[in-house]
């Protein structure tokens, strides 16, 4: 971005990155006339990026697609002419669409890269549904989704997966391929859906694919570049299959914008005003490419990301925002032992999100309280000797915030808190302790960290820092292979299966369960079975 630009105001942000209310409403289907068709002839094969659903409520889900017959067209518009197109959708009880229960229409506009975010209501709770889109005479692939159970009921189970860190260039999405074959109610995505780094011969470890075009060789900064990056990653059929298999609830970590960012702070020294402009276009491309509800439409650099979903009385699911409101790194250091990290004012979530979280926990009547957080919550001392060394990028950079969360757990007697995190490209299971320095202190909750889908390539059972992590007595698993986490939740127990593949640089690796842990309701902590 040119340093000569004036400082952005809310109005210039909207001018640069905003989407007109009309264009936006059209994409949700709310303003689309039932019978009118706009756009004319649709280019063939416009559903090359697949379909997705997300954010399930008891009476509906949001359905997503994006018209992109040529996803990698350099202008970021996926090969679509610069005019709006009608897109119809239908929702059925069966995969062959004999029992269609809802039909609707939205308009895919060029302002939102021809994406559609159709919010379907009027469905029945706790049910499986199938959906598809039609544009002109073109029919999309069929997606399978699910509504949440009625809030007043306690369903017998919730089967969900967690995933994070899908660097397309580091390997094949074999983990997504296996996740797509599971019978899941929900997928929680915990950050790093794309990466901003330039893709070159040096980091293209995914064998059998050509080096992407020159547009991809540099770090993403502009709206066009972020759009293209989503197009590249989402062109993967295994990712598309994982989306088509179950509704997703996503949060983000840093790489959806830039490594290690904190609010308006960039580790590469981008001035805050310029960085906020970049954040604005990154969030806009994110919205365009994910199954998110209209209330989550970004406004300039602000994305209303943190939100609460429920699975009846079985689970409350708080999806947290780890980046937009966090304080900067102590002394500007991502890893250090600075006493500044203990400043009681420091927050990972920001004051408003903290209040929202504690209020929501206080009111929760759920058996399980799941927290979807991009970064690791457990304290991890990385100094093998008597000193201490922490990553300030994780919750360790914000111990006062973590202590306040623990206080909320205790004060409101929160049932069965479980932190679900990612970011580190390693499978980790940890017990959350009242006093990290005393292994005999109370266990307040459980943390399950999912490894990466592809980031860091093939991996191995362990690596150079595995012993350091395991030297923290509350850490019970460390595995450096690629994979995902498959969980089964019942009123009595949470069973967590850490799934791994032995390689990703080549396709086709079989899946295996590398570890299985059970947490019993009312007894926080981990019991290893495999
Ligand atoms: Fe990552
Ligand atoms: Ca990360």
Tab-separated table of N, CA, C and O in Angstrom, residues 77-191:
chain	number	residue	atom	x	y	z
A	77	UNK	N	-11.779	-12.534	-9.698
A	77	UNK	CA	-13.214	-12.674	-9.909
A	77	UNK	C	-13.623	-14.040	-10.450
A	77	UNK	O	-14.774	-14.223	-10.884
A	78	UNK	N	-12.677	-14.964	-10.462
A	78	UNK	CA	-13.042	-16.351	-10.737
A	78	UNK	C	-13.590	-16.608	-12.130
A	78	UNK	O	-14.279	-17.603	-12.347
A	79	UNK	N	-13.300	-15.707	-13.044
A	79	UNK	CA	-13.780	-15.915	-14.409
A	79	UNK	C	-15.210	-15.464	-14.637
A	79	UNK	O	-15.802	-15.765	-15.677
A	80	UNK	N	-15.785	-14.725	-13.668
A	80	UNK	CA	-17.159	-14.245	-13.828
A	80	UNK	C	-17.177	-12.847	-14.424
A	80	UNK	O	-16.399	-11.978	-14.018
A	81	UNK	N	-18.091	-12.606	-15.362
A	81	UNK	CA	-18.293	-11.234	-15.857
A	81	UNK	C	-18.732	-10.322	-14.707
A	81	UNK	O	-19.345	-10.783	-13.743
A	82	UNK	N	-18.440	-9.028	-14.836
A	82	UNK	CA	-18.695	-8.076	-13.745
A	82	UNK	C	-20.154	-7.654	-13.698
A	82	UNK	O	-20.496	-6.482	-13.865
A	83	UNK	N	-21.053	-8.600	-13.526
A	83	UNK	CA	-22.469	-8.268	-13.339
A	83	UNK	C	-23.102	-9.315	-12.427
A	83	UNK	O	-22.551	-10.405	-12.237
A	84	UNK	N	-24.252	-8.965	-11.832
A	84	UNK	CA	-24.891	-9.898	-10.887
A	84	UNK	C	-25.567	-11.064	-11.594
A	84	UNK	O	-26.010	-10.934	-12.737
A	85	UNK	N	-25.639	-12.183	-10.890
A	85	UNK	CA	-26.284	-13.394	-11.408
A	85	UNK	C	-27.221	-13.988	-10.368
A	85	UNK	O	-26.880	-14.059	-9.186
A	86	UNK	N	-28.354	-14.443	-10.818
A	86	UNK	CA	-29.283	-15.142	-9.925
A	86	UNK	C	-28.761	-16.541	-9.615
A	86	UNK	O	-28.247	-17.228	-10.501
A	87	UNK	N	-28.912	-16.927	-8.359
A	87	UNK	CA	-28.554	-18.282	-7.946
A	87	UNK	C	-29.737	-18.830	-7.137
A	87	UNK	O	-30.181	-18.200	-6.174
A	88	UNK	N	-30.250	-19.951	-7.552
A	88	UNK	CA	-31.333	-20.593	-6.794
A	88	UNK	C	-30.753	-21.683	-5.917
A	88	UNK	O	-29.702	-22.239	-6.223
A	89	UNK	N	-31.445	-21.946	-4.814
A	89	UNK	CA	-31.001	-23.053	-3.964
A	89	UNK	C	-32.207	-23.847	-3.504
A	89	UNK	O	-33.331	-23.330	-3.458
A	90	UNK	N	-31.952	-25.090	-3.180
A	90	UNK	CA	-33.012	-25.900	-2.606
A	90	UNK	C	-32.452	-26.803	-1.527
A	90	UNK	O	-31.287	-27.200	-1.571
A	91	UNK	N	-33.307	-27.045	-0.531
A	91	UNK	CA	-32.933	-27.844	0.633
A	91	UNK	C	-33.913	-29.004	0.709
A	91	UNK	O	-35.130	-28.788	0.615
A	92	UNK	N	-33.380	-30.202	0.856
A	92	UNK	CA	-34.234	-31.397	0.854
A	92	UNK	C	-33.883	-32.303	2.027
A	92	UNK	O	-32.808	-32.200	2.618
A	93	UNK	N	-34.818	-33.196	2.320
A	93	UNK	CA	-34.581	-34.177	3.384
A	93	UNK	C	-33.777	-35.370	2.881
A	93	UNK	O	-33.285	-36.160	3.675
A	94	UNK	N	-33.678	-35.498	1.560
A	94	UNK	CA	-32.976	-36.659	0.998
A	94	UNK	C	-31.990	-36.191	-0.063
A	94	UNK	O	-32.157	-35.140	-0.690
A	95	UNK	N	-30.966	-37.000	-0.280
A	95	UNK	CA	-29.885	-36.628	-1.182
A	95	UNK	C	-30.311	-36.593	-2.644
A	95	UNK	O	-29.608	-36.028	-3.482
A	96	UNK	N	-31.448	-37.215	-2.960
A	96	UNK	CA	-31.890	-37.185	-4.355
A	96	UNK	C	-32.948	-36.097	-4.590
A	96	UNK	O	-33.528	-36.017	-5.669
A	97	UNK	N	-33.219	-35.283	-3.571
A	97	UNK	CA	-34.098	-34.113	-3.684
A	97	UNK	C	-35.532	-34.473	-4.102
A	97	UNK	O	-36.185	-33.741	-4.823
A	98	UNK	N	-36.022	-35.599	-3.577
A	98	UNK	CA	-37.439	-35.925	-3.788
A	98	UNK	C	-38.295	-35.175	-2.778
A	98	UNK	O	-39.431	-34.839	-3.053
A	99	UNK	N	-37.725	-34.930	-1.588
A	99	UNK	CA	-38.505	-34.236	-0.556
A	99	UNK	C	-37.869	-32.869	-0.280
A	99	UNK	O	-37.161	-32.673	0.697
A	100	UNK	N	-38.104	-31.945	-1.208
A	100	UNK	CA	-37.571	-30.589	-1.057
A	100	UNK	C	-38.428	-29.835	-0.042
A	100	UNK	O	-39.655	-29.822	-0.144
A	101	UNK	N	-37.783	-29.209	0.952
A	101	UNK	CA	-38.545	-28.510	1.996
A	101	UNK	C	-38.373	-26.991	1.920
A	101	UNK	O	-39.169	-26.244	2.494
A	102	UNK	N	-37.361	-26.516	1.270
A	102	UNK	CA	-37.160	-25.070	1.134
A	102	UNK	C	-36.541	-24.785	-0.230
A	102	UNK	O	-35.651	-25.517	-0.682
A	103	UNK	N	-37.029	-23.685	-0.844
A	103	UNK	CA	-36.410	-23.186	-2.062
A	103	UNK	C	-36.213	-21.700	-1.918
A	103	UNK	O	-37.001	-21.033	-1.249
A	104	UNK	N	-35.192	-21.147	-2.550
A	104	UNK	CA	-34.994	-19.716	-2.480
A	104	UNK	C	-34.078	-19.248	-3.587
A	104	UNK	O	-33.598	-20.043	-4.407
A	105	UNK	N	-33.876	-17.953	-3.585
A	105	UNK	CA	-33.018	-17.370	-4.614
A	105	UNK	C	-32.217	-16.229	-4.021
A	105	UNK	O	-32.721	-15.465	-3.193
A	106	UNK	N	-30.972	-16.131	-4.422
A	106	UNK	CA	-30.122	-15.011	-4.037
A	106	UNK	C	-29.459	-14.490	-5.306
A	106	UNK	O	-29.585	-15.094	-6.373
A	107	UNK	N	-28.797	-13.357	-5.188
A	107	UNK	CA	-28.090	-12.803	-6.336
A	107	UNK	C	-26.611	-12.703	-5.993
A	107	UNK	O	-26.235	-12.094	-4.987
A	108	UNK	N	-25.782	-13.360	-6.797
A	108	UNK	CA	-24.331	-13.305	-6.610
A	108	UNK	C	-23.813	-12.047	-7.306
A	108	UNK	O	-23.963	-11.909	-8.521
A	109	UNK	N	-23.237	-11.127	-6.507
A	109	UNK	CA	-22.800	-9.859	-7.081
A	109	UNK	C	-21.282	-9.807	-7.202
A	109	UNK	O	-20.570	-10.421	-6.396
A	110	UNK	N	-20.793	-9.059	-8.188
A	110	UNK	CA	-19.334	-8.939	-8.330
A	110	UNK	C	-18.681	-8.277	-7.113
A	110	UNK	O	-17.534	-8.564	-6.796
A	111	UNK	N	-19.450	-7.423	-6.398
A	111	UNK	CA	-18.885	-6.765	-5.214
A	111	UNK	C	-18.425	-7.764	-4.163
A	111	UNK	O	-17.511	-7.500	-3.409
A	112	UNK	N	-19.124	-8.890	-4.093
A	112	UNK	CA	-18.749	-9.934	-3.134
A	112	UNK	C	-18.205	-11.164	-3.856
A	112	UNK	O	-18.412	-12.296	-3.431
A	113	UNK	N	-17.487	-10.904	-4.960
A	113	UNK	CA	-16.826	-11.982	-5.704
A	113	UNK	C	-17.805	-13.104	-6.063
A	113	UNK	O	-17.440	-14.275	-6.075
A	114	UNK	N	-19.056	-12.717	-6.348
A	114	UNK	CA	-20.096	-13.680	-6.743
A	114	UNK	C	-20.302	-14.790	-5.728
A	114	UNK	O	-20.567	-15.941	-6.074
A	115	UNK	N	-20.170	-14.411	-4.460
A	115	UNK	CA	-20.487	-15.371	-3.403
A	115	UNK	C	-21.954	-15.237	-3.021
A	115	UNK	O	-22.585	-14.199	-3.245
A	116	UNK	N	-22.490	-16.302	-2.450
A	116	UNK	CA	-23.863	-16.349	-1.962
A	116	UNK	C	-23.834	-16.853	-0.531
A	116	UNK	O	-23.112	-17.807	-0.222
A	117	UNK	N	-24.554	-16.176	0.363
A	117	UNK	CA	-24.681	-16.617	1.753
A	117	UNK	C	-26.167	-16.671	2.079
A	117	UNK	O	-26.739	-15.703	2.581
A	118	UNK	N	-26.802	-17.775	1.733
A	118	UNK	CA	-28.253	-17.880	1.880
A	118	UNK	C	-28.591	-18.434	3.260
A	118	UNK	O	-28.172	-19.535	3.614
A	119	UNK	N	-29.352	-17.650	4.016
A	119	UNK	CA	-29.740	-18.095	5.353
A	119	UNK	C	-31.102	-18.767	5.267
A	119	UNK	O	-32.108	-18.115	5.070
A	120	UNK	N	-31.092	-20.065	5.431
A	120	UNK	CA	-32.318	-20.854	5.356
A	120	UNK	C	-32.916	-20.940	6.752
A	120	UNK	O	-32.214	-21.230	7.721
A	121	UNK	N	-34.204	-20.648	6.863
A	121	UNK	CA	-34.914	-20.795	8.139
A	121	UNK	C	-36.074	-21.763	7.937
A	121	UNK	O	-36.337	-22.206	6.841
A	122	UNK	N	-36.763	-22.070	9.024
A	122	UNK	CA	-37.951	-22.911	8.922
A	122	UNK	C	-37.655	-24.400	8.818
A	122	UNK	O	-38.545	-25.185	8.475
A	123	UNK	N	-36.416	-24.799	9.092
A	123	UNK	CA	-36.099	-26.233	9.091
A	123	UNK	C	-36.402	-26.819	10.469
A	123	UNK	O	-36.642	-26.091	11.432
A	124	UNK	N	-36.372	-28.137	10.559
A	124	UNK	CA	-36.660	-28.789	11.831
A	124	UNK	C	-35.358	-29.011	12.599
A	124	UNK	O	-34.305	-29.215	12.000
A	125	UNK	N	-35.430	-28.959	13.924
A	125	UNK	CA	-34.194	-29.088	14.716
A	125	UNK	C	-33.613	-30.501	14.694
A	125	UNK	O	-34.348	-31.481	14.551
A	126	UNK	N	-32.318	-30.569	14.793
A	126	UNK	CA	-31.644	-31.856	14.942
A	126	UNK	C	-31.813	-32.783	13.758
A	126	UNK	O	-31.852	-33.993	13.913
A	127	UNK	N	-31.892	-32.201	12.543
A	127	UNK	CA	-32.139	-33.015	11.353
A	127	UNK	C	-31.010	-32.868	10.341
A	127	UNK	O	-30.396	-31.819	10.226
A	128	UNK	N	-30.849	-33.940	9.576
A	128	UNK	CA	-29.941	-33.909	8.438
A	128	UNK	C	-30.681	-33.358	7.217
A	128	UNK	O	-31.845	-33.692	6.991
A	129	UNK	N	-29.999	-32.503	6.448
A	129	UNK	CA	-30.577	-31.968	5.210
A	129	UNK	C	-29.526	-32.003	4.100
A	129	UNK	O	-28.320	-32.077	4.367
A	130	UNK	N	-30.026	-31.910	2.876
A	130	UNK	CA	-29.153	-31.843	1.709
A	130	UNK	C	-29.502	-30.573	0.933
A	130	UNK	O	-30.647	-30.136	0.943
A	131	UNK	N	-28.508	-29.981	0.301
A	131	UNK	CA	-28.760	-28.725	-0.405
A	131	UNK	C	-27.937	-28.685	-1.684
A	131	UNK	O	-26.924	-29.395	-1.829
A	132	UNK	N	-28.400	-27.856	-2.617
A	132	UNK	CA	-27.651	-27.626	-3.852
A	132	UNK	C	-28.089	-26.290	-4.430
A	132	UNK	O	-29.129	-25.741	-4.052
A	133	UNK	N	-27.276	-25.787	-5.324
A	133	UNK	CA	-27.533	-24.505	-5.977
A	133	UNK	C	-27.731	-24.728	-7.471
A	133	UNK	O	-27.232	-25.709	-8.040
A	134	UNK	N	-28.424	-23.749	-8.089
A	134	UNK	CA	-28.564	-23.761	-9.541
A	134	UNK	C	-28.332	-22.349	-10.050
A	134	UNK	O	-28.889	-21.382	-9.513
A	135	UNK	N	-27.492	-22.233	-11.058
A	135	UNK	CA	-27.289	-20.938	-11.720
A	135	UNK	C	-27.467	-21.177	-13.208
A	135	UNK	O	-26.724	-21.968	-13.801
A	136	UNK	N	-28.470	-20.536	-13.798
A	136	UNK	CA	-28.808	-20.867	-15.180
A	136	UNK	C	-29.183	-22.338	-15.233
A	136	UNK	O	-29.979	-22.827	-14.431
A	137	UNK	N	-28.545	-23.081	-16.133
A	137	UNK	CA	-28.833	-24.514	-16.217
A	137	UNK	C	-27.773	-25.340	-15.477
A	137	UNK	O	-27.772	-26.562	-15.550
A	138	UNK	N	-26.874	-24.643	-14.779
A	138	UNK	CA	-25.779	-25.350	-14.091
A	138	UNK	C	-26.210	-25.714	-12.674
A	138	UNK	O	-26.751	-24.880	-11.937
A	139	UNK	N	-25.914	-26.956	-12.301
A	139	UNK	CA	-26.282	-27.471	-10.985
A	139	UNK	C	-25.015	-27.714	-10.163
A	139	UNK	O	-24.037	-28.252	-10.666
A	140	UNK	N	-25.050	-27.309	-8.899
A	140	UNK	CA	-23.870	-27.480	-8.046
A	140	UNK	C	-23.788	-28.910	-7.524
A	140	UNK	O	-24.761	-29.656	-7.587
A	141	UNK	N	-22.629	-29.280	-6.945
A	141	UNK	CA	-22.585	-30.524	-6.185
A	141	UNK	C	-23.557	-30.427	-5.003
A	141	UNK	O	-23.968	-29.333	-4.600
A	142	UNK	N	-23.907	-31.576	-4.435
A	142	UNK	CA	-24.836	-31.630	-3.302
A	142	UNK	C	-24.049	-31.576	-2.001
A	142	UNK	O	-23.039	-32.250	-1.841
A	143	UNK	N	-24.516	-30.731	-1.090
A	143	UNK	CA	-23.926	-30.685	0.237
A	143	UNK	C	-24.864	-31.298	1.260
A	143	UNK	O	-26.091	-31.284	1.079
A	144	UNK	N	-24.272	-31.809	2.327
A	144	UNK	CA	-25.051	-32.377	3.433
A	144	UNK	C	-24.841	-31.463	4.632
A	144	UNK	O	-23.726	-30.991	4.888
A	145	UNK	N	-25.919	-31.176	5.335
A	145	UNK	CA	-25.761	-30.320	6.509
A	145	UNK	C	-26.670	-30.826	7.620
A	145	UNK	O	-27.293	-31.880	7.493
A	146	UNK	N	-26.712	-30.063	8.696
A	146	UNK	CA	-27.461	-30.508	9.862
A	146	UNK	C	-27.887	-29.290	10.661
A	146	UNK	O	-27.120	-28.345	10.816
A	147	UNK	N	-29.109	-29.321	11.165
A	147	UNK	CA	-29.537	-28.269	12.084
A	147	UNK	C	-29.150	-28.658	13.506
A	147	UNK	O	-29.017	-29.843	13.823
A	148	UNK	N	-29.000	-27.653	14.362
A	148	UNK	CA	-28.732	-27.915	15.777
A	148	UNK	C	-29.998	-28.451	16.428
A	148	UNK	O	-31.111	-28.158	15.983
A	149	UNK	N	-29.849	-29.212	17.505
A	149	UNK	CA	-31.038	-29.682	18.224
A	149	UNK	C	-31.752	-28.511	18.899
A	149	UNK	O	-31.164	-27.445	19.116
A	150	UNK	N	-33.024	-28.722	19.225
A	150	UNK	CA	-33.789	-27.745	19.996
A	150	UNK	C	-33.018	-27.382	21.267
A	150	UNK	O	-32.488	-28.253	21.950
A	151	UNK	N	-32.982	-26.080	21.575
A	151	UNK	CA	-32.201	-25.625	22.727
A	151	UNK	C	-32.645	-26.263	24.042
A	151	UNK	O	-31.871	-26.375	24.973
A	152	UNK	N	-33.938	-26.653	24.115
A	152	UNK	CA	-34.451	-27.160	25.400
A	152	UNK	C	-34.217	-28.654	25.590
A	152	UNK	O	-34.530	-29.197	26.632
A	153	UNK	N	-33.677	-29.317	24.566
A	153	UNK	CA	-33.496	-30.762	24.666
A	153	UNK	C	-32.035	-31.101	24.917
A	153	UNK	O	-31.143	-30.296	24.665
A	154	UNK	N	-31.829	-32.295	25.411
A	154	UNK	CA	-30.458	-32.788	25.550
A	154	UNK	C	-30.267	-33.930	24.562
A	154	UNK	O	-30.752	-35.039	24.791
A	155	UNK	N	-29.592	-33.652	23.440
A	155	UNK	CA	-29.394	-34.716	22.459
A	155	UNK	C	-28.439	-35.784	23.010
A	155	UNK	O	-27.654	-35.512	23.920
A	156	UNK	N	-28.536	-36.976	22.450
A	156	UNK	CA	-27.703	-38.072	22.963
A	156	UNK	C	-26.246	-37.915	22.570
A	156	UNK	O	-25.370	-38.518	23.185
A	157	UNK	N	-25.967	-37.105	21.538
A	157	UNK	CA	-24.567	-36.990	21.147
A	157	UNK	C	-24.315	-35.861	20.169
A	157	UNK	O	-25.242	-35.309	19.564
A	158	UNK	N	-23.062	-35.517	20.065
A	158	UNK	CA	-22.561	-34.568	19.055
A	158	UNK	C	-21.245	-35.140	18.553
A	158	UNK	O	-20.319	-35.367	19.336
A	159	UNK	N	-21.198	-35.384	17.262
A	159	UNK	CA	-19.944	-35.852	16.650
A	159	UNK	C	-19.338	-34.680	15.891
A	159	UNK	O	-19.963	-34.132	14.989
A	160	UNK	N	-18.148	-34.288	16.301
A	160	UNK	CA	-17.539	-33.144	15.627
A	160	UNK	C	-16.053	-33.372	15.407
A	160	UNK	O	-15.425	-34.205	16.074
A	161	UNK	N	-15.514	-32.633	14.439
A	161	UNK	CA	-14.072	-32.649	14.183
A	161	UNK	C	-13.543	-31.242	14.391
A	161	UNK	O	-14.282	-30.267	14.267
A	162	UNK	N	-12.262	-31.144	14.747
A	162	UNK	CA	-11.610	-29.839	14.733
A	162	UNK	C	-10.424	-29.910	13.776
A	162	UNK	O	-9.824	-30.973	13.579
A	163	UNK	N	-10.116	-28.754	13.181
A	163	UNK	CA	-9.029	-28.692	12.198
A	163	UNK	C	-8.425	-27.298	12.216
A	163	UNK	O	-9.077	-26.330	12.618
A	164	UNK	N	-7.176	-27.214	11.776
A	164	UNK	CA	-6.527	-25.908	11.644
A	164	UNK	C	-5.347	-26.024	10.687
A	164	UNK	O	-4.920	-27.121	10.332
A	165	UNK	N	-4.858	-24.892	10.243
A	165	UNK	CA	-3.550	-24.797	9.581
A	165	UNK	C	-3.436	-25.649	8.313
A	165	UNK	O	-2.823	-26.718	8.304
A	166	UNK	N	-4.005	-25.123	7.250
A	166	UNK	CA	-4.068	-25.867	6.000
A	166	UNK	C	-3.249	-25.159	4.916
A	166	UNK	O	-3.802	-24.593	3.980
A	167	UNK	N	-1.924	-25.208	5.068
A	167	UNK	CA	-1.052	-24.602	4.058
A	167	UNK	C	-1.075	-25.483	2.811
A	167	UNK	O	-0.389	-26.517	2.762
A	168	UNK	N	-1.834	-25.063	1.839
A	168	UNK	CA	-2.059	-25.841	0.608
A	168	UNK	C	-0.733	-26.265	-0.023
A	168	UNK	O	-0.596	-27.393	-0.501
A	169	UNK	N	0.244	-25.348	-0.019
A	169	UNK	CA	1.501	-25.609	-0.730
A	169	UNK	C	2.396	-26.600	0.012
A	169	UNK	O	3.310	-27.163	-0.552
A	170	UNK	N	2.147	-26.817	1.302
A	170	UNK	CA	2.980	-27.746	2.074
A	170	UNK	C	2.556	-29.193	1.924
A	170	UNK	O	3.285	-30.095	2.348
A	171	UNK	N	1.367	-29.432	1.374
A	171	UNK	CA	0.984	-30.825	1.233
A	171	UNK	C	-0.433	-30.997	0.759
A	171	UNK	O	-1.216	-30.043	0.684
A	172	UNK	N	-0.772	-32.226	0.465
A	172	UNK	CA	-2.125	-32.566	0.052
A	172	UNK	C	-3.052	-32.537	1.261
A	172	UNK	O	-2.627	-32.773	2.384
A	173	UNK	N	-4.323	-32.263	0.976
A	173	UNK	CA	-5.321	-32.185	2.051
A	173	UNK	C	-5.889	-33.578	2.343
A	173	UNK	O	-7.110	-33.782	2.398
A	174	UNK	N	-4.991	-34.534	2.545
A	174	UNK	CA	-5.422	-35.909	2.826
A	174	UNK	C	-6.220	-35.980	4.128
A	174	UNK	O	-7.151	-36.773	4.255
A	175	UNK	N	-5.843	-35.140	5.084
A	175	UNK	CA	-6.584	-35.128	6.359
A	175	UNK	C	-8.032	-34.697	6.128
A	175	UNK	O	-8.963	-35.276	6.697
A	176	UNK	N	-8.241	-33.692	5.277
A	176	UNK	CA	-9.616	-33.294	4.933
A	176	UNK	C	-10.345	-34.444	4.235
A	176	UNK	O	-11.545	-34.646	4.418
A	177	UNK	N	-9.624	-35.179	3.383
A	177	UNK	CA	-10.241	-36.292	2.658
A	177	UNK	C	-10.822	-37.308	3.656
A	177	UNK	O	-11.952	-37.761	3.506
A	178	UNK	N	-10.049	-37.625	4.685
A	178	UNK	CA	-10.536	-38.589	5.681
A	178	UNK	C	-11.627	-37.981	6.566
A	178	UNK	O	-12.579	-38.666	6.935
A	179	UNK	N	-11.483	-36.710	6.888
A	179	UNK	CA	-12.521	-36.044	7.685
A	179	UNK	C	-13.857	-36.077	6.935
A	179	UNK	O	-14.916	-36.273	7.536
A	180	UNK	N	-13.789	-35.906	5.606
A	180	UNK	CA	-15.008	-35.880	4.794
A	180	UNK	C	-15.696	-37.238	4.765
A	180	UNK	O	-16.874	-37.327	4.434
A	181	UNK	N	-14.964	-38.294	5.104
A	181	UNK	CA	-15.557	-39.640	5.091
A	181	UNK	C	-16.204	-39.984	6.429
A	181	UNK	O	-16.818	-41.039	6.573
A	182	UNK	N	-16.062	-39.126	7.422
A	182	UNK	CA	-16.644	-39.394	8.738
A	182	UNK	C	-18.086	-38.879	8.803
A	182	UNK	O	-18.434	-37.896	8.157
A	183	UNK	N	-18.857	-39.533	9.637
A	183	UNK	CA	-20.235	-39.095	9.865
A	183	UNK	C	-20.209	-38.033	10.970
A	183	UNK	O	-20.207	-38.353	12.150
A	184	UNK	N	-20.158	-36.770	10.564
A	184	UNK	CA	-19.986	-35.676	11.526
A	184	UNK	C	-21.225	-34.782	11.553
A	184	UNK	O	-21.864	-34.554	10.536
A	185	UNK	N	-21.507	-34.236	12.732
A	185	UNK	CA	-22.568	-33.239	12.863
A	185	UNK	C	-22.044	-31.827	12.611
A	185	UNK	O	-22.806	-30.925	12.264
A	186	UNK	N	-20.744	-31.636	12.846
A	186	UNK	CA	-20.199	-30.284	12.871
A	186	UNK	C	-18.671	-30.349	12.725
A	186	UNK	O	-18.044	-31.292	13.210
A	187	UNK	N	-18.122	-29.343	12.050
A	187	UNK	CA	-16.666	-29.176	11.991
A	187	UNK	C	-16.342	-27.819	12.603
A	187	UNK	O	-16.940	-26.804	12.229
A	188	UNK	N	-15.425	-27.805	13.562
A	188	UNK	CA	-14.950	-26.539	14.119
A	188	UNK	C	-13.601	-26.244	13.481
A	188	UNK	O	-12.646	-27.008	13.664
A	189	UNK	N	-13.532	-25.145	12.731
A	189	UNK	CA	-12.248	-24.767	12.136
A	189	UNK	C	-11.628	-23.665	12.987
A	189	UNK	O	-12.262	-22.655	13.281
A	190	UNK	N	-10.375	-23.873	13.370
A	190	UNK	CA	-9.770	-23.065	14.435
A	190	UNK	C	-8.646	-22.148	13.969
A	190	UNK	O	-7.874	-21.649	14.792
A	191	UNK	N	-8.563	-21.875	12.681
A	191	UNK	CA	-7.637	-20.842	12.234
A	191	UNK	C	-6.582	-21.304	11.249
A	191	UNK	O	-6.212	-22.467	11.190
